[in-house]
Structures are given as structure tokens and as C-alpha cells.
Amino acid sequence: MTGAITGYIDVAQLALYAFWLFFLLLVLYLHREGKREGYPLLTDAHRNVRVVGFPDLPDTKEYLMPHGQDSVMAPRQDPAEYEMAASPLDGTFGSAYHPTGDPMRDGVGPGAWAIRPQVPDMTIDGQPKIVPMRVATDFAVNEKDPDPRGKAVYGLDGEKAGEVVDLWVDRAEPQVRYLEVACSGFHAPVADTEGYEGTAEAGPRRVLLPITLARVSGKDGTVRVRSIKAEHFANVPTLANPDQITLQEEDQVCAYYGGGTLYATAERTEPLI
Amino acid sequence: MKMKPNLRLPVVGAALATLTLAACEPPPVDTVQRGYRGVGMELVINPDERARSVAENMPPDIIPQIADDDGPRAGDIYQNVQVLGDLSVGQFTRVMASITEWVSPEAGCAYCHEGNNFASEAPYTKRVSRVMFAMTQRANEDWGSKHVAPTGVTCYTCHRGQPVPEYVWAEDPGGPHAKGLARAEQNIAGKATVAYASLPYDPLTPFLSQDYDIRVASDTALPNGNRTSIKQTEWTYGLMMHFSDSLNANCTYCHNSRAWSDWEQSSPARLKAWHAIRMVREMNNAYIDSTADWLPDSRKGALGDPLKVNCKTCHQGAYKPMYGAQMIDQFPSLSKKTGVAVDMHKQGG
């Protein structure tokens, strides 16, 4: 018979075994690639072992960054994390952590952020990629879309937090990335600003609102935010340079709103039933 | 005002949905389990459609058998009785009255007889009728246990009160085509013969008139000399679509589709169908073809072959013709070969 090798073994059988062998090697390769970040794992502090699982980490790969930036290695020794204002609920292994300070401002849980470079992302020309439209003057809002500029921004409590004063656009892939909100309208005092950059004073200040966390009304262009209350706009991290945003600042701004999804109201931390 | 697009969209959407989603059936449906649980061999039946089909496939009223069997035989009294000569005159008359109701209720006796000369051979319809008597007797006697028993077949099974049965077929010449191009004999949408698939649209000629091999699957896992082509497989699929459509049943009525060719996994209905294929071939070749010289052109297809029998001719969308209505017991004269019918069978092979 065609394809028979012995009375039992045939070509289809061998082809299937060959595929399985290839598939096993593919899975192992993909698992190694999956360990270019986050490894070795953290484990009990007293166990002095390197936890990498199987297969082991891949060889280091170097990413050559454009515009004179440092190369990035993967996997690499990650920079030291910022100190987290949280402590374990109890001493058991796997216990959740509980925020010890103001969870909205301490970067814990959904408000946590990563250590990222303090440089803006670049276009291929080497310009800052995400900039306000007052800088990227060749951008305009599509005439069929509502223009939120000059329109009110409301927090999850329905209170007015401020007004949109500008749109931050992506010069590489044209689209709105952030809304710039002037928070001059609210009077929430900031009680404790010690050690927290950019929140030294209440009053007129401009913060960024990620477009993915804003709901722009198609009727009148007003903006609603569900992740934080109006008063929380007082503490949104601000930028070192008002005309550009660094990768680190992007992460911190977004994480602040992310923190609100769990900490903005007391009920959000509680179970449903 | 910016309200306009908001109003237009749902209206257009509803219109599109109405236009494009027209072929829907409302739940619930009836299901019939045909295989072991979990195997997925199930028939799905629309109860409304089934009720309509049952109403359309009602058996006719039957003239009761009050005529006694005594007295002289029809063959002795009448001049030209070649098949039903053993009947008493009363029974013979009853059969004649029944066949009139079954085949030509409007034209009456004159459909097959010439004026007052009942013995005359002149009308072609009488000669054809005699062949049809022979065919009916042959089907009931010799194909009975294989396919048609216990319900049997009568004239009404195909004719349903019409001189030309509604579901007959002739070789399909295909649509028009340019002179330099050959027909593909497939890839035509909208051919009812293959249930509107684009499969080869005339699987009846090779399989129900001629006897091309329907089997395509190999008996062995490894290639071992099975030269059957994909094309042949498509022709078989086309034929199976005709079977399925004729009985209004899906493939799992006969098959376990994980192994079409495996008889062990098939239902007993497949065995009935196997015999039916041979029976229909015989009907077309030994009986209907022998009437071809007598038939007028209006009883022939575009290629000159007489209108023939396929599954739908008798079944007409029911898994058993007239949903298994029992008729033949009332007509013993149609269930056994008599007179020249015996010879016709021998000549037909």
C-alpha cells in the first residue's frame, strides 16, 4: 500500500509525530520568549533561590533604540521599584496587600505604575510624539466630530471638574491620546501634599485625561469620567514640561485614573454581596 | 440638525434585515433521534411544514372490495386482457374504476380507450398502462420485501390523480453555452435536482438510469488502488442530495456521517435505499424505456428520452410515500405478476 513503511507504521503517522515534535519545540520556544519580562519571579524573601520555572530564561537580546537613546536589554535586571505604601493583610503566603496611606496617591493596586524612561516617546523624525494641538498646529478636529475643547469635564459624582482646554494628539498615528483639562473651577484643598510632586498647590492647574478613560458626548462634546470624582482631579500628576509628556509621566497619569477604579469611592473596594 | 443619521440607520437596518433574513423558521422544531445519544444523528422537523406535507400526501378514497370472486374470468369474457385476465369481471371492473381515479380522473375511461372499443390497442396510453401494470406487479412482488413492503405501490403512488406524475425527470441538457466551450455539468445554482447545491446537476442519468458505481470511499486507510476521483465523489454527493431532498430527510436518516461507507454504522434505511436504487434502475430501463417508441414528444425530455422515475416520483417529500398509507392489500391483483407481466419481467432482465 502507498505510504506504508511497515505493516503498522506509515507516512501519516510519522508526519504527525514530526509535527508533535515541532510543536513541542515551538511551545518551549514561546515560553522562553514569554520570560523576557518579569523573570526571575519574586518569592518568599527567605528562600534564596532563582525562580524561573521551565524552560529557563532566553539569552539576552538587545534592542537598539533610535534617536540616541540607550539600548534596552531583555531579559534584564529591572531597576529598583518605588516603595509601595502597602502591607500584607496577614502573614500567610499569597496574602493580599492593603494600602497604608492614601491609596489614590500612593501608587498601589490599580494605581501602580512602572519605572519608565524620563523621556518622551518620539516620532520617526525625533520629535516628541504626543503633544498638544497648540504645538502640533497642523492637526484639527474632524468636522463631523464633537470638539470637546471649551466643554465641561464631569467626574463620576457628576460634579464639574474643569474644562477641556486642549487635545493631545499622536503625531505618528494621528488620533487624540489625552484631553488637557483646566481644573480652575473646583476648590478642593489638598490636605497632604508632602513628597508628592506636582500637587503643591490647589487652584488653576492643567492635568491630562487619557482619552480611553473619557466619554465624550456626541451631542455637545462634554466629557464624563467614571474612574475618579471631580475632587480627585486636584491630584492628577502634572507634567514637568507643559508641551510634552515623558513615558514615565504617561504611566503615572494613567495609573492615577486607574487607581480611582478601585479607590475613588468606598463602595468600589467592597464586594457586591 | 444632527438627528438625521440617527433616524436613518435603524430604518435602513430593518429594511435590510427584512430583505435578507427571509428564509427563517420559528422554533420550536420537532427532533427525531436516529443514532446513539451524543452522536448527533438527528432529524429536525418543522411541525408546520410536516403537517402541510401530511395533508398533501393523503391516500385516496378506495373503492371497497364488494365484487365477488365468482363467475367467469375477465380473460374469458373480454377480448384483449393480457395482464388482469384472472380477475372476475366484477373485480376487473373495480380495478379499472380505481385506475381511472388514480391516473386520469378528468379524462375518464377515454384516456386509455378508443371510443366504445375497449379492446383496441390504438391509444398509446393503453399500451403504456399495460407496461405500468406489469411494473407495479413486479415492484410489489419482487421488490416488496426489499423496498416497498408492506405499504406497496399502486398507480396513485406516482400519478396522484394526474396522467403525468408531477415528479418525473429526463436527462438534463444543461443551460445554453458558447459553442467553443464544453459544459461543466455542474456549478449551476438553483438546480432543484441536487437541492439547490452547485454539485453536478444531473446525477440521475448515471446512477438511476445507468449503473455507474456510487461508491467512492476506500476500504483501506492507506491508498490501495482506489482510483475514484474527487469529481466522482461530487457526483455521488449530488445523488445523495437528491435522495435526501426526495425524502425530506437528512443524511443521518441512513448514514453515520463519520463513515458514509460503513454499513455497520448505517441505519437499516440505507439497506432499503440500496435496493431502491436497483429497483428504480430496473423501472427506468426495463419498463419505462420500453414505452419510448409509443410516447409522444410531450412525454419526453429535451434529449428525447422518456420521462422517468426517481425517488421523488413516489416519495414526494415523505420518508414513506403517503407517509406509509397501506393501499396494496386492497388490490391483490396489483401485488403479483400475472399474464404478460411475467414475460415482460424476463425480457426486461
XYZ file of C-alpha atoms in Angstrom:
622
model
C 0.000 0.000 0.000
C 1.103 3.541 -0.720
C 2.665 5.227 2.290
C 3.217 2.055 4.276
C 6.635 1.675 5.865
C 5.964 -1.432 7.911
C 2.735 -3.254 8.496
C 1.881 -0.713 11.184
C 3.957 2.413 10.633
C 3.040 4.698 7.750
C 3.907 8.144 6.450
C 0.916 9.880 8.027
C 1.900 8.546 11.431
C 5.482 9.733 11.068
C 4.313 13.123 9.784
C 2.116 13.502 12.859
C 4.971 12.589 15.183
C 7.169 15.052 13.345
C 4.545 17.760 13.840
C 4.235 16.963 17.537
C 8.000 17.249 17.934
C 7.975 20.587 16.124
C 5.009 21.735 18.218
C 6.742 20.820 21.470
C 9.823 22.794 20.461
C 7.614 25.716 19.380
C 5.829 25.765 22.738
C 9.129 25.679 24.586
C 10.488 28.492 22.399
C 7.364 30.611 23.030
C 7.632 30.000 26.761
C 11.228 31.184 26.729
C 10.211 34.308 24.820
C 7.468 34.838 27.407
C 10.090 35.164 30.098
C 11.846 38.221 28.729
C 9.957 40.330 31.266
C 9.086 39.735 34.902
C 11.618 36.973 35.490
C 13.088 35.644 37.722
C 9.944 35.569 39.844
C 9.737 37.107 43.288
C 9.269 34.590 46.050
C 9.496 34.355 49.816
C 12.236 36.643 50.923
C 13.948 33.947 52.968
C 14.194 31.477 50.094
C 17.353 32.373 48.319
C 16.614 30.648 45.015
C 16.236 31.932 41.479
C 12.695 31.040 40.374
C 12.466 30.802 36.589
C 10.483 27.593 36.002
C 10.969 25.547 32.871
C 12.330 26.297 30.369
C 14.991 28.699 31.622
C 15.256 32.351 30.551
C 16.398 33.000 26.971
C 19.689 34.600 26.113
C 19.693 38.363 26.409
C 18.518 40.258 23.343
C 19.466 43.865 22.721
C 17.003 46.420 21.368
C 18.814 49.332 19.689
C 16.754 52.427 20.377
C 16.582 55.361 17.916
C 17.453 59.000 18.484
C 20.481 58.302 20.645
C 18.656 56.581 23.455
C 20.165 53.744 25.458
C 19.754 50.207 24.235
C 17.275 48.029 26.061
C 18.189 44.506 27.073
C 15.737 41.667 27.572
C 15.679 39.885 29.893
C 17.440 42.323 32.166
C 17.915 43.258 35.779
C 14.962 45.595 36.340
C 15.536 48.917 38.144
C 14.545 49.050 41.765
C 10.819 49.532 42.311
C 9.470 52.512 44.208
C 8.493 51.780 47.761
C 4.900 50.647 47.920
C 2.730 52.124 50.664
C 1.044 48.818 51.387
C 1.449 45.922 53.765
C 0.222 42.331 53.721
C -3.211 41.775 55.219
C -1.809 38.860 57.222
C 1.364 36.850 57.336
C 0.284 33.978 55.141
C 1.887 33.289 51.796
C -0.184 34.751 48.960
C -1.899 37.280 51.197
C -3.185 40.442 49.505
C -1.645 43.824 50.331
C -3.556 46.640 51.890
C -2.773 50.291 51.183
C -1.441 52.048 54.227
C -1.625 55.671 53.073
C -3.924 57.498 50.651
C -4.492 54.803 48.004
C -5.398 57.387 45.362
C -1.970 58.932 45.580
C 0.320 56.173 46.766
C 0.520 54.159 43.568
C -0.858 50.893 44.932
C -3.123 48.303 43.344
C -4.697 49.580 40.126
C -2.906 52.882 40.701
C 0.538 51.289 40.494
C 2.915 52.312 37.747
C 6.201 51.085 36.343
C 9.604 52.703 36.284
C 9.913 54.010 32.744
C 12.363 56.342 30.982
C 12.009 60.045 31.703
C 11.990 60.891 28.003
C 9.057 61.413 25.677
C 8.220 58.865 23.025
C 9.494 60.078 19.649
C 8.227 60.241 16.108
C 10.463 58.848 13.410
C 11.797 62.392 12.979
C 12.829 62.573 16.619
C 10.109 64.972 17.738
C 8.001 64.320 20.829
C 5.216 62.104 19.611
C 2.342 63.038 21.892
C 1.887 66.788 22.074
C -0.986 69.234 22.484
C -2.593 70.699 19.376
C -1.219 74.100 20.337
C 2.161 72.557 19.467
C 1.047 70.252 16.635
C -0.636 73.131 14.829
C -1.265 71.131 11.677
C -3.861 68.978 13.491
C -7.588 69.738 13.528
C -10.715 68.082 14.858
C -12.761 66.286 12.215
C -15.697 68.476 11.273
C -18.147 65.612 11.832
C -16.970 65.009 15.391
C -17.781 66.994 18.515
C -14.949 69.248 19.648
C -14.618 68.877 23.423
C -12.424 71.962 23.728
C -14.118 74.518 25.947
C -16.567 71.907 27.212
C -17.016 70.832 30.822
C -15.484 67.701 32.346
C -17.529 65.895 34.975
C -16.288 63.343 37.481
C -18.043 60.173 38.462
C -20.039 62.095 41.087
C -21.423 64.371 38.367
C -19.582 67.398 39.693
C -17.790 69.622 37.264
C -14.043 69.127 37.467
C -12.943 71.668 34.912
C -12.925 72.383 31.249
C -11.090 70.905 28.316
C -8.566 73.398 27.053
C -6.601 71.357 24.531
C -6.295 67.978 22.849
C -3.068 65.985 22.928
C -2.534 64.159 19.675
C -0.285 61.393 18.441
C 1.843 62.758 15.643
C 2.871 59.284 14.452
C -0.581 57.716 14.227
C -2.969 60.661 14.165
C -5.519 60.400 16.947
C -6.362 62.032 20.250
C -4.460 60.478 23.154
C -5.225 62.868 26.047
C -7.567 65.700 26.883
C -5.950 68.608 28.692
C -8.230 69.774 31.488
C -8.013 73.102 33.250
C -9.117 72.426 36.824
C -9.573 76.051 37.798
C -13.192 75.613 38.675
C -13.001 73.495 41.787
C -11.900 74.461 45.219
C -10.910 71.213 46.775
C -7.990 71.918 49.057
C -5.143 69.488 49.078
C -4.566 68.396 52.613
C -1.351 66.458 52.423
C 0.987 67.136 49.575
C 4.229 66.201 51.199
C 6.532 64.265 48.982
C 4.189 64.278 46.050
C 5.444 66.141 43.044
C 3.119 68.453 41.199
C 0.378 68.823 43.764
C 1.875 71.552 45.850
C -0.968 73.948 45.269
C -4.661 73.800 44.602
C -6.290 76.075 42.125
C -5.711 76.666 38.452
C -3.746 73.769 37.125
C -3.791 71.732 33.999
C -3.878 67.949 34.017
C -4.133 65.306 31.346
C -7.065 62.916 30.995
C -6.451 59.759 28.890
C -8.957 59.633 26.031
C -9.570 55.943 26.774
C -10.951 56.860 30.202
C -13.058 59.792 28.968
C -16.513 59.584 27.467
C -17.046 62.474 25.062
C -20.704 63.229 24.396
C -21.560 63.015 20.730
C -24.216 65.684 21.189
C -22.437 68.559 22.878
C -18.847 67.443 23.400
C -18.946 67.463 27.195
C -16.744 64.895 28.866
C -17.579 62.396 31.585
C -15.076 60.434 33.628
C -16.158 57.373 35.547
C -12.890 56.442 37.210
C -12.475 59.409 39.600
C -14.528 62.090 41.290
C -14.270 65.753 40.383
C -12.303 66.489 43.551
C -9.696 63.890 42.632
C -8.635 65.992 39.641
C -6.748 68.080 42.166
C -4.104 65.379 42.467
C -3.626 64.143 38.936
C 0.136 64.040 38.343
C 1.252 67.039 36.303
C 3.987 67.317 33.734
C 7.472 68.674 34.101
C 7.216 70.222 30.623
C 3.731 71.524 29.711
C 4.261 70.839 25.999
C 5.331 67.203 26.090
C 4.855 64.076 28.164
C 7.501 61.516 29.068
C 6.934 57.788 29.098
C 7.184 57.847 32.892
C 4.588 60.625 33.143
C 2.220 58.783 30.805
C 2.304 55.761 33.072
C 1.775 57.809 36.205
C -1.111 59.846 34.767
C -2.936 56.774 33.557
C -2.251 54.880 36.798
C -3.798 57.720 38.818
C -7.098 57.337 36.978
C -6.697 53.561 37.211
C -6.421 53.828 40.973
C -9.780 55.561 41.011
C -11.468 52.493 39.556
C -10.931 50.789 42.922
C -10.330 53.627 45.389
C -12.422 56.591 44.209
C -15.381 55.579 46.364
C -15.536 53.402 49.431
C -18.011 51.031 47.777
C -15.631 50.161 44.973
C -13.354 48.192 47.287
C -16.231 46.276 48.811
C -17.684 43.030 47.473
C -21.045 43.082 45.716
C -22.647 40.561 48.065
C -29.924 69.253 12.873
C -27.805 66.254 13.677
C -30.747 63.939 14.379
C -30.985 62.804 10.775
C -28.418 59.965 10.678
C -29.787 58.583 13.945
C -33.211 58.093 12.369
C -32.000 56.792 9.046
C -29.841 53.946 10.366
C -32.495 51.830 12.139
C -34.904 52.194 9.231
C -32.312 51.050 6.700
C -31.239 48.280 9.057
C -34.768 46.984 9.495
C -35.353 47.058 5.743
C -32.111 45.156 5.107
C -32.972 42.581 7.741
C -36.381 42.064 6.186
C -34.877 41.627 2.743
C -32.018 39.350 3.669
C -33.388 37.213 6.510
C -36.440 35.930 4.707
C -35.856 32.168 4.944
C -36.393 31.576 8.636
C -38.427 29.050 10.558
C -39.700 29.814 14.024
C -38.857 27.488 16.888
C -39.738 25.064 18.323
C -38.928 22.211 15.971
C -39.527 18.511 16.417
C -36.495 16.260 16.527
C -36.116 12.553 15.994
C -33.097 10.792 17.475
C -31.624 8.479 14.853
C -28.377 7.377 16.487
C -26.824 6.716 19.852
C -27.103 9.672 22.211
C -24.412 12.272 21.619
C -23.579 11.091 18.127
C -25.562 13.909 16.549
C -27.645 11.718 14.262
C -30.899 13.612 14.461
C -33.683 14.661 12.174
C -35.046 18.141 12.616
C -38.618 18.569 11.511
C -40.618 21.741 11.186
C -44.028 20.752 12.593
C -45.939 23.182 10.351
C -44.176 22.009 7.228
C -44.674 18.381 8.220
C -48.393 18.941 8.804
C -48.661 20.547 5.373
C -46.783 17.633 3.797
C -49.005 15.076 5.500
C -52.080 16.883 4.215
C -50.653 16.887 0.683
C -49.801 13.184 0.866
C -53.144 11.777 1.954
C -54.092 8.440 0.343
C -57.161 8.488 -1.918
C -60.544 7.003 -1.097
C -60.523 3.337 -2.056
C -63.406 1.642 -3.857
C -64.396 -1.180 -1.476
C -63.998 -4.815 -2.498
C -67.665 -5.677 -2.805
C -67.339 -7.508 -6.108
C -67.286 -11.257 -5.504
C -64.698 -13.579 -6.949
C -67.236 -15.904 -8.572
C -68.298 -16.112 -12.198
C -66.307 -16.111 -15.378
C -62.820 -14.637 -15.615
C -62.220 -11.327 -17.332
C -59.829 -13.008 -19.742
C -62.603 -15.266 -20.951
C -65.229 -12.546 -21.328
C -63.144 -9.739 -22.823
C -61.141 -9.929 -25.994
C -57.793 -8.387 -25.146
C -56.901 -8.812 -21.478
C -53.224 -9.732 -21.140
C -52.384 -8.972 -17.533
C -55.517 -8.983 -15.367
C -57.272 -11.918 -17.065
C -57.504 -13.966 -13.863
C -59.821 -11.489 -12.161
C -63.549 -11.935 -12.006
C -65.474 -9.462 -14.119
C -66.562 -7.549 -11.031
C -63.026 -7.259 -9.672
C -61.673 -6.322 -13.080
C -64.185 -3.509 -13.322
C -63.236 -2.301 -9.857
C -59.566 -2.137 -10.814
C -60.463 -0.225 -13.981
C -62.547 2.233 -11.971
C -59.732 2.666 -9.437
C -57.032 3.266 -12.029
C -59.256 5.890 -13.642
C -59.454 7.743 -10.338
C -55.726 7.350 -9.790
C -54.443 8.342 -13.219
C -56.990 10.190 -15.324
C -59.996 11.247 -13.235
C -60.781 14.103 -15.604
C -60.495 12.329 -18.945
C -62.079 9.153 -17.569
C -62.041 5.815 -19.374
C -61.460 7.507 -22.719
C -57.956 8.466 -21.633
C -56.767 4.929 -22.402
C -59.584 3.516 -24.507
C -60.788 4.214 -28.014
C -64.478 5.045 -28.183
C -66.566 2.006 -27.363
C -63.896 -0.395 -28.496
C -62.367 -1.215 -25.128
C -60.243 -3.964 -26.613
C -58.489 -1.673 -29.091
C -54.720 -1.264 -28.860
C -54.785 2.014 -30.743
C -54.300 4.523 -27.902
C -50.641 4.561 -26.818
C -51.882 5.219 -23.307
C -53.400 1.750 -23.145
C -50.188 0.072 -24.191
C -48.273 2.132 -21.669
C -50.838 1.251 -18.997
C -50.221 -2.419 -19.560
C -46.495 -1.936 -19.051
C -47.258 0.046 -15.925
C -49.441 -2.777 -14.608
C -46.525 -5.105 -15.145
C -44.165 -2.681 -13.443
C -46.461 -2.299 -10.453
C -46.862 -6.051 -10.060
C -43.131 -6.545 -10.378
C -42.434 -3.881 -7.744
C -44.895 -5.295 -5.250
C -43.996 -8.941 -5.712
C -40.251 -8.942 -6.259
C -39.184 -5.667 -4.655
C -41.676 -5.958 -1.823
C -39.504 -7.379 0.924
C -36.528 -5.394 -0.353
C -38.073 -1.972 -0.586
C -41.790 -1.312 -0.906
C -43.370 -3.703 1.630
C -45.631 -3.550 3.493
C -47.254 -0.453 2.005
C -46.675 -1.445 -1.619
C -47.157 0.776 -4.641
C -50.184 1.476 -6.798
C -50.744 3.796 -9.733
C -51.630 6.523 -7.235
C -48.200 6.377 -5.603
C -46.709 8.193 -8.588
C -49.648 9.616 -10.512
C -51.692 11.157 -7.688
C -54.666 11.722 -9.970
C -52.612 13.106 -12.862
C -51.865 11.374 -16.173
C -48.243 12.545 -15.934
C -46.772 12.169 -12.453
C -45.690 15.504 -11.036
C -42.150 14.429 -10.151
C -40.653 12.791 -13.213
C -37.343 13.543 -14.824
C -35.449 13.346 -18.066
C -31.799 13.802 -18.876
C -30.835 17.401 -18.142
C -29.264 19.000 -21.248
C -27.930 21.868 -19.134
C -28.150 25.541 -19.880
C -27.032 27.343 -23.014
C -23.305 27.653 -23.538
C -20.949 29.049 -26.124
C -20.059 26.707 -28.929
C -16.370 26.513 -28.126
C -16.892 25.621 -24.506
C -17.874 22.291 -23.004
C -20.424 22.090 -20.216
C -19.071 21.590 -16.741
C -22.282 19.710 -15.867
C -22.144 21.392 -12.502
C -21.634 24.823 -10.916
C -25.176 25.934 -11.636
C -27.016 27.499 -8.753
C -30.688 26.765 -8.351
C -30.987 23.186 -9.596
C -33.699 21.500 -7.544
C -32.430 18.042 -8.520
C -29.458 18.460 -6.194
C -31.347 20.521 -3.618
C -30.015 23.828 -4.972
C -26.388 22.892 -4.424
C -23.937 23.589 -7.249
C -22.994 19.918 -7.435
C -23.337 18.032 -10.758
C -26.932 18.779 -11.567
C -27.943 15.547 -13.286
C -26.810 12.670 -11.066
C -29.967 10.782 -12.057
C -28.821 9.745 -15.526
C -25.606 7.977 -14.491
C -26.947 6.469 -11.284
C -30.699 5.902 -11.684
C -30.788 5.188 -15.426
C -27.295 3.889 -15.996
C -25.481 1.946 -13.297
C -22.308 3.871 -12.608
C -20.701 2.988 -9.301
C -21.880 5.223 -6.493
C -19.239 4.078 -4.039
C -16.180 6.331 -3.756
C -14.743 5.694 -0.301
C -11.832 3.349 0.092
C -11.895 0.225 2.211
C -8.370 0.777 3.433
C -6.754 3.557 5.440
C -3.742 3.782 3.161
C -4.091 4.368 -0.598
C -4.520 0.938 -2.087
C -5.573 1.257 -5.678
C -8.780 3.238 -5.187
C -8.746 5.385 -8.329
C -12.036 7.118 -7.545
C -11.725 10.826 -8.190
C -12.890 13.866 -6.282
C -15.145 14.511 -9.257
C -16.840 11.137 -8.856
C -17.295 11.977 -5.207
C -19.097 15.168 -6.145
C -21.435 13.223 -8.423
C -22.189 10.848 -5.565
C -22.825 13.817 -3.289
C -25.198 15.219 -5.883
C -27.130 11.944 -5.997
C -27.296 11.840 -2.225
C -28.690 15.375 -2.196
C -31.445 14.116 -4.473
C -32.196 11.217 -2.099
C -32.228 13.495 0.887
C -34.429 16.075 -0.793
C -36.866 13.461 -2.091
C -37.474 12.004 1.354
C -37.161 15.349 3.142
C -34.650 13.689 5.436
C -31.040 14.488 6.146
C -28.015 12.256 5.677
C -28.298 10.784 9.163
C -31.577 9.169 8.168
C -29.369 6.493 6.574
C -25.766 7.285 7.497
C -23.463 7.988 10.365
C -21.584 10.755 8.605
C -18.281 9.897 10.322
C -18.139 6.946 7.935
C -20.503 7.270 4.996
C -19.483 3.967 3.516
C -19.645 1.844 6.655
C -22.744 -0.327 6.577
C -22.271 -1.334 10.212
C -22.785 2.270 11.306
C -25.631 2.978 8.908
C -29.306 2.750 9.726
C -31.490 -0.006 8.193
C -32.987 2.663 5.946
C -29.743 2.613 3.938
C -30.350 -1.019 3.049
C -33.829 -0.098 1.820
C -32.277 2.673 -0.220
C -29.678 0.318 -1.722
C -32.461 -1.874 -3.074
C -34.445 1.194 -4.131
C -31.579 2.327 -6.374
C -31.640 -1.044 -8.163
C -35.435 -1.020 -8.312
C -35.548 2.451 -9.869
C -32.879 1.491 -12.412
C -34.983 -1.509 -13.386
C -38.159 0.558 -13.621
C -36.455 3.066 -15.890
C -34.648 0.571 -18.094
C -36.912 -2.470 -18.253
C -40.311 -0.806 -18.192
C -40.306 2.916 -18.971
C -37.708 2.733 -21.734
C -39.769 0.028 -23.450
C -42.590 2.538 -23.896
C -40.340 5.109 -25.522
C -41.412 4.286 -29.083
C -45.071 4.862 -28.275
C -44.774 8.012 -26.228
C -45.400 11.370 -27.914
C -42.721 14.031 -27.746
C -44.627 15.795 -24.988
C -43.822 12.840 -22.730
C -40.106 13.040 -23.489
C -37.274 15.232 -22.307
C -35.211 17.655 -24.342
C -32.831 14.854 -25.349
C -35.641 12.520 -26.465
C -35.609 10.144 -23.510
C -38.940 9.299 -21.851
C -39.882 10.923 -18.557
C -38.523 8.611 -15.878
C -38.775 7.649 -12.235
C -36.584 8.837 -9.378
C -37.022 8.790 -5.623
C -39.162 11.887 -5.562
C -41.630 10.403 -8.063
C -43.073 8.178 -5.351
C -41.843 9.710 -2.090
C -42.725 13.330 -2.874
C -41.034 14.676 0.233
C -42.218 11.949 2.623
C -39.905 9.325 4.130
C -42.509 6.774 3.000
C -44.878 7.596 0.115
C -48.109 8.964 1.578
C -46.447 8.503 4.982
C -46.805 4.745 4.780
C -50.503 4.601 3.911
C -51.457 0.991 3.248
C -53.142 0.509 -0.154
C -51.844 -2.638 -1.793
C -53.669 -5.112 0.481
C -56.907 -3.882 -1.051
C -55.623 -4.652 -4.554
C -54.169 -8.190 -4.552
C -54.271 -8.145 -8.350
C -51.510 -5.495 -8.335
C -49.261 -7.349 -5.939
C -48.426 -10.424 -8.030
C -47.146 -10.761 -11.585
C -49.822 -12.147 -13.888
C -50.240 -12.668 -17.610
C -47.713 -10.984 -19.873
C -46.227 -9.177 -16.889
C -44.239 -12.331 -16.184
C -42.746 -12.249 -19.670
C -42.124 -8.517 -19.606
C -40.050 -9.006 -16.492
C -37.980 -11.685 -18.219
C -37.472 -9.549 -21.306
C -36.555 -6.529 -19.215
C -33.945 -8.545 -17.374
